[in-house]
CSV table of C-alpha atoms in Angstrom, one decimal:
chain,number,residue,atom,x,y,z
W,425,UNK,CA,104.5,130.2,79.7
W,426,UNK,CA,101.6,130.5,82.0
W,427,UNK,CA,101.4,132.7,85.0
W,428,UNK,CA,98.3,132.9,87.2
W,429,UNK,CA,96.2,130.9,84.8
W,430,UNK,CA,96.8,133.3,81.9
W,431,UNK,CA,99.4,133.4,79.1
W,432,UNK,CA,101.9,136.2,79.3
W,433,UNK,CA,101.5,138.9,76.7
W,434,UNK,CA,98.1,138.0,75.5
W,435,UNK,CA,95.5,138.2,78.4
W,436,UNK,CA,93.0,135.4,78.0
W,437,UNK,CA,90.2,135.1,80.5
W,438,UNK,CA,90.3,132.2,83.0
W,439,UNK,CA,87.6,129.5,82.7
W,440,UNK,CA,85.5,131.1,85.3
W,441,UNK,CA,85.4,134.6,83.7
W,442,UNK,CA,84.9,132.9,80.3
W,443,UNK,CA,81.8,131.0,81.5
W,444,UNK,CA,80.5,134.0,83.4
W,445,UNK,CA,81.1,136.2,80.3
W,446,UNK,CA,83.0,138.8,82.2
W,447,UNK,CA,86.3,140.6,81.8
W,448,UNK,CA,89.0,138.7,83.7
W,449,UNK,CA,90.7,141.3,85.9
W,450,UNK,CA,94.4,141.1,86.8
W,451,UNK,CA,93.6,140.2,90.4
W,452,UNK,CA,90.9,137.6,89.5
W,453,UNK,CA,90.5,135.2,92.4
W,454,UNK,CA,89.5,132.4,90.0
W,455,UNK,CA,92.4,132.7,87.5
W,456,UNK,CA,95.1,130.7,89.5
W,457,UNK,CA,92.8,127.8,90.0
W,458,UNK,CA,90.5,127.6,87.0
W,459,UNK,CA,92.8,128.0,83.9
W,460,UNK,CA,91.2,128.7,80.5
W,461,UNK,CA,92.2,125.2,79.2
W,462,UNK,CA,90.0,123.5,81.8
W,463,UNK,CA,86.5,124.9,81.4
W,464,UNK,CA,84.6,121.9,82.7
W,465,UNK,CA,86.4,122.2,86.0
W,466,UNK,CA,84.8,125.5,86.8
W,467,UNK,CA,81.5,124.6,85.0
W,468,UNK,CA,80.9,121.8,87.5
W,469,UNK,CA,81.9,123.8,90.5
W,470,UNK,CA,79.7,126.7,89.4
W,471,UNK,CA,76.8,124.3,88.8
W,472,UNK,CA,77.0,122.9,92.3
W,473,UNK,CA,78.2,125.8,94.5
W,474,UNK,CA,77.6,128.9,92.4
W,475,UNK,CA,80.2,131.4,91.4
W,476,UNK,CA,79.3,133.9,94.1
W,477,UNK,CA,79.7,131.3,96.9
W,478,UNK,CA,83.0,130.0,95.5
W,479,UNK,CA,84.3,133.6,95.3
W,480,UNK,CA,83.4,134.2,98.9
W,481,UNK,CA,85.0,131.0,100.1
W,482,UNK,CA,88.2,131.7,98.3
W,483,UNK,CA,88.4,135.3,99.5
W,484,UNK,CA,87.9,134.2,103.1
W,485,UNK,CA,90.8,131.7,103.0
W,486,UNK,CA,94.5,132.4,103.2
W,487,UNK,CA,96.2,132.2,99.8
W,488,UNK,CA,98.1,129.0,100.8
W,489,UNK,CA,94.9,127.1,101.5
W,490,UNK,CA,93.0,128.1,98.4
W,491,UNK,CA,94.4,125.4,96.2
W,492,UNK,CA,93.3,122.6,98.5
W,493,UNK,CA,89.9,124.2,98.9
W,494,UNK,CA,89.5,124.4,95.1
W,495,UNK,CA,90.6,120.7,94.8
W,496,UNK,CA,88.0,119.7,97.3
W,497,UNK,CA,85.3,121.8,95.6
W,498,UNK,CA,86.1,120.3,92.2
W,499,UNK,CA,86.1,116.7,93.7
W,500,UNK,CA,82.7,117.3,95.4
W,501,UNK,CA,81.2,119.0,92.3
W,502,UNK,CA,82.3,116.2,90.0
W,503,UNK,CA,80.9,113.6,92.5
W,504,UNK,CA,77.6,115.6,92.6
W,505,UNK,CA,77.4,115.7,88.8
W,506,UNK,CA,77.9,111.9,88.6
W,507,UNK,CA,75.6,111.2,91.6
W,508,UNK,CA,73.3,114.1,92.4
W,509,UNK,CA,71.8,112.5,95.4
W,510,UNK,CA,74.7,111.1,97.3
W,511,UNK,CA,77.8,112.8,95.8
W,512,UNK,CA,81.0,112.0,97.7
W,513,UNK,CA,79.1,110.0,100.3
W,514,UNK,CA,78.0,107.6,97.5
W,515,UNK,CA,81.7,107.1,96.5
W,516,UNK,CA,82.7,106.6,100.0
W,517,UNK,CA,80.0,104.0,100.6
W,518,UNK,CA,80.9,102.2,97.4
W,519,UNK,CA,84.6,102.0,98.5
W,520,UNK,CA,83.5,100.8,102.0
W,521,UNK,CA,81.5,98.0,100.4
W,522,UNK,CA,84.6,97.0,98.3
W,523,UNK,CA,86.7,97.0,101.5
W,524,UNK,CA,84.1,94.7,103.2
W,525,UNK,CA,84.1,92.3,100.3
W,526,UNK,CA,87.9,92.2,100.2
W,527,UNK,CA,88.1,91.7,104.0
W,528,UNK,CA,85.8,88.7,103.7
W,529,UNK,CA,87.9,87.3,100.9
W,530,UNK,CA,91.0,87.8,102.9
W,531,UNK,CA,89.4,86.0,105.9
W,532,UNK,CA,88.4,83.1,103.7
W,533,UNK,CA,91.9,82.8,102.3
W,534,UNK,CA,93.5,83.0,105.8
W,535,UNK,CA,91.1,80.2,106.9
W,536,UNK,CA,92.1,78.1,104.0
W,537,UNK,CA,95.8,78.6,104.9
W,538,UNK,CA,95.1,77.4,108.4
W,539,UNK,CA,93.1,74.5,107.1
W,540,UNK,CA,95.9,73.4,104.8
W,541,UNK,CA,98.5,73.8,107.6
W,542,UNK,CA,96.4,71.6,109.9
W,543,UNK,CA,96.0,69.0,107.2
W,544,UNK,CA,99.7,69.1,106.5
W,545,UNK,CA,100.5,68.6,110.2
W,546,UNK,CA,98.0,65.8,110.5
W,547,UNK,CA,99.5,64.1,107.4
W,548,UNK,CA,103.0,64.4,108.8
W,549,UNK,CA,101.9,63.0,112.2
W,550,UNK,CA,100.0,60.1,110.7
W,551,UNK,CA,103.1,58.9,108.9
W,552,UNK,CA,105.0,58.9,112.1
W,553,UNK,CA,108.4,60.3,112.8
W,554,UNK,CA,111.4,59.3,110.8
W,555,UNK,CA,113.5,56.4,112.2
W,556,UNK,CA,116.2,57.7,114.6
W,557,UNK,CA,114.3,60.9,115.4
W,558,UNK,CA,114.0,62.0,119.1
W,559,UNK,CA,110.3,61.2,119.2
W,560,UNK,CA,110.8,57.6,118.2
W,561,UNK,CA,112.2,56.3,121.5
W,562,UNK,CA,110.6,52.9,121.1
W,563,UNK,CA,108.6,53.2,124.3
W,564,UNK,CA,105.0,52.1,124.3
W,565,UNK,CA,103.8,55.6,125.3
W,566,UNK,CA,105.5,57.1,122.2
W,567,UNK,CA,103.6,54.8,119.9
W,568,UNK,CA,100.3,55.5,121.7
W,569,UNK,CA,100.9,59.3,121.4
W,570,UNK,CA,101.6,59.0,117.7
W,571,UNK,CA,98.3,57.2,117.0
W,572,UNK,CA,96.3,59.6,119.1
W,573,UNK,CA,97.5,62.7,117.2
W,574,UNK,CA,94.6,63.6,114.9
W,575,UNK,CA,93.6,67.0,113.7
W,576,UNK,CA,91.6,69.0,116.2
W,577,UNK,CA,88.9,69.6,113.6
W,578,UNK,CA,88.5,68.3,110.1
W,579,UNK,CA,87.2,70.8,107.5
W,580,UNK,CA,86.6,70.1,103.9
W,581,UNK,CA,86.6,72.7,101.2
W,582,UNK,CA,83.2,72.7,99.3
W,583,UNK,CA,83.3,74.6,96.0
W,584,UNK,CA,80.2,76.7,95.4
W,585,UNK,CA,81.2,78.2,92.1
W,586,UNK,CA,77.6,79.3,91.5
W,587,UNK,CA,78.1,81.8,94.3
W,588,UNK,CA,81.4,83.0,92.9
W,589,UNK,CA,83.4,82.0,96.1
W,590,UNK,CA,84.4,79.0,98.1
W,591,UNK,CA,82.6,78.1,101.3
W,592,UNK,CA,83.8,75.9,104.2
W,593,UNK,CA,81.9,73.0,105.6
W,594,UNK,CA,82.7,71.1,108.8
């Protein structure tokens, strides 16, 4: 059973004290957040922020906020290790680009749905109403209206598979 990042009975140093090669005190500020079985977690945080700065930040925060602060530091440190120049900003930028691509794909799919609905409406109106329907009154104006019903715009789907997506042409 673990308590405060250490096993009961046999005091083992937390990952921070182990990396810093110091004795892990009973009131070690790192022990609850950097357990001995996750050494890389503290190694990355130490590499990016430095043990002294992390210690100061944790001691300045109320105990109930320290866990969230450590999670943020670990995330930022891991992002900085993966991308030393941009860090989290690079990850956010990449996700924003994915959102932009997906929004474009969604807009194209919605446009295709509109196009298919317009085509379906035009097909139904070109075949005329069924006999006995309210629109088939037999008057000359009803016949004229049925022949004048054409799609407002006629769009054809052009497949540009070399670009990896479909494009519309009017």
